[in-house]
Amino acid sequence: MNARRPGDITDEMIQALDTAKRQALQKDLRALAASIRADAEGRYASAEPEWRAGVEWALL
């Protein structure tokens, strides 16, 4: 049986790190999508509704 030593990385620590990375990535992607959407809405305000719907769908 292996005894844990001080400083060993536990499964819970690894899971918490993975969760934090995933949440940070999701936050970054949401910010990027919002930026793209704002730019597209301003630049392509006169575009056809179908095209704009396609852009929105891709961002979601």
Phi, psi and omega in degrees: 000130180274127174272142178281141179256154175303135180095353177295144178270124182269165176299324179295322178295317180296317179296319179296320178295315178299318179297315180297318178298315181297316180295320178295319178296318179298318179298315179298318180293321177296318178296318178296316179297319179296320179294315179296316180299314180298319179294317181293321180295321179287321185279326186242037182300330182266006181291160180296146181302325181295321180293315179297321178297323178295320178295314179299317181298318181296324180287329179289000000 
